[in-house]
Amino acid sequence: MKQISKERMLTYSEIDQICMNESTEKVQVQIPAKKLKQYFPDTYTKTQMEEIIFMLLASWAEREGKE
């Protein structure tokens, strides 16, 4: 936004559009394996843990009315 304002005058609608684009960026969450492993047997693979996590999230979202 600073770069654009140096080049030319920004309108309120342009500022609003820029702010909306910044707020819709993808959110990434990283959970350390050490924390996850305390909830799973040692024999579980990464894929198995992911499947269970997503299954639990889907169940939670359904209960919360998110789907």
Short mmCIF file of C-alpha atoms in Angstrom, two decimals:
data_model
loop_
_atom_site.label_atom_id
_atom_site.label_comp_id
_atom_site.label_asym_id
_atom_site.label_seq_id
_atom_site.Cartn_x
_atom_site.Cartn_y
_atom_site.Cartn_z
CA MET A 1 0.00 0.00 0.00
CA LYS A 2 2.90 2.35 0.75
CA GLN A 3 4.41 1.66 -2.65
CA ILE A 4 1.12 2.40 -4.42
CA SER A 5 0.61 5.61 -2.45
CA LYS A 6 4.08 6.79 -3.49
CA GLU A 7 3.21 6.22 -7.14
CA ARG A 8 -0.22 7.83 -7.08
CA MET A 9 -3.09 8.95 -4.87
CA LEU A 10 -5.07 6.08 -3.36
CA THR A 11 -8.85 6.20 -3.20
CA TYR A 12 -10.84 4.87 -0.24
CA SER A 13 -12.18 2.02 -2.33
CA GLU A 14 -8.66 0.99 -3.36
CA ILE A 15 -7.52 1.03 0.27
CA ASP A 16 -10.55 -1.03 1.25
CA GLN A 17 -9.86 -3.55 -1.52
CA ILE A 18 -6.21 -3.89 -0.47
CA CYS A 19 -7.21 -4.45 3.16
CA MET A 20 -9.80 -7.06 2.18
CA ASN A 21 -7.21 -8.98 0.14
CA GLU A 22 -4.74 -8.97 3.01
CA SER A 23 -7.31 -10.28 5.46
CA THR A 24 -8.30 -13.22 3.23
CA GLU A 25 -4.82 -14.72 3.01
CA LYS A 26 -4.57 -18.41 3.80
CA VAL A 27 -3.93 -19.32 7.40
CA GLN A 28 -1.46 -22.06 8.09
CA VAL A 29 -1.16 -23.85 11.40
CA GLN A 30 1.77 -25.98 12.39
CA ILE A 31 1.52 -28.40 15.29
CA PRO A 32 4.78 -29.88 16.52
CA ALA A 33 4.98 -33.67 16.14
CA LYS A 34 6.05 -33.94 19.77
CA LYS A 35 2.70 -32.52 20.89
CA LEU A 36 0.70 -34.72 18.52
CA LYS A 37 2.49 -37.93 19.41
CA GLN A 38 1.23 -37.80 22.99
CA TYR A 39 -2.27 -38.52 21.66
CA PHE A 40 -1.41 -41.38 19.27
CA PRO A 41 0.16 -44.80 19.66
CA ASP A 42 3.82 -45.01 18.57
CA THR A 43 2.82 -47.30 15.70
CA TYR A 44 0.65 -44.67 13.95
CA THR A 45 2.00 -43.16 10.74
CA LYS A 46 1.73 -39.50 9.77
CA THR A 47 -1.07 -40.38 7.35
CA GLN A 48 -3.04 -42.22 10.03
CA MET A 49 -2.69 -39.28 12.43
CA GLU A 50 -3.82 -36.83 9.73
CA GLU A 51 -6.87 -38.95 8.90
CA ILE A 52 -7.94 -39.06 12.53
CA ILE A 53 -7.33 -35.35 13.05
CA PHE A 54 -9.45 -34.44 10.01
CA MET A 55 -12.16 -36.90 11.02
CA LEU A 56 -12.32 -35.29 14.47
CA LEU A 57 -12.36 -31.80 12.97
CA ALA A 58 -15.22 -32.76 10.64
CA SER A 59 -17.16 -34.17 13.56
CA TRP A 60 -16.53 -31.04 15.61
CA ALA A 61 -17.53 -28.75 12.72
CA GLU A 62 -20.75 -30.70 12.25
CA ARG A 63 -21.65 -30.33 15.93
CA GLU A 64 -20.86 -26.62 15.78
CA GLY A 65 -22.94 -26.15 12.64
CA LYS A 66 -19.93 -25.19 10.52
CA GLU A 67 -20.75 -27.38 7.51
#
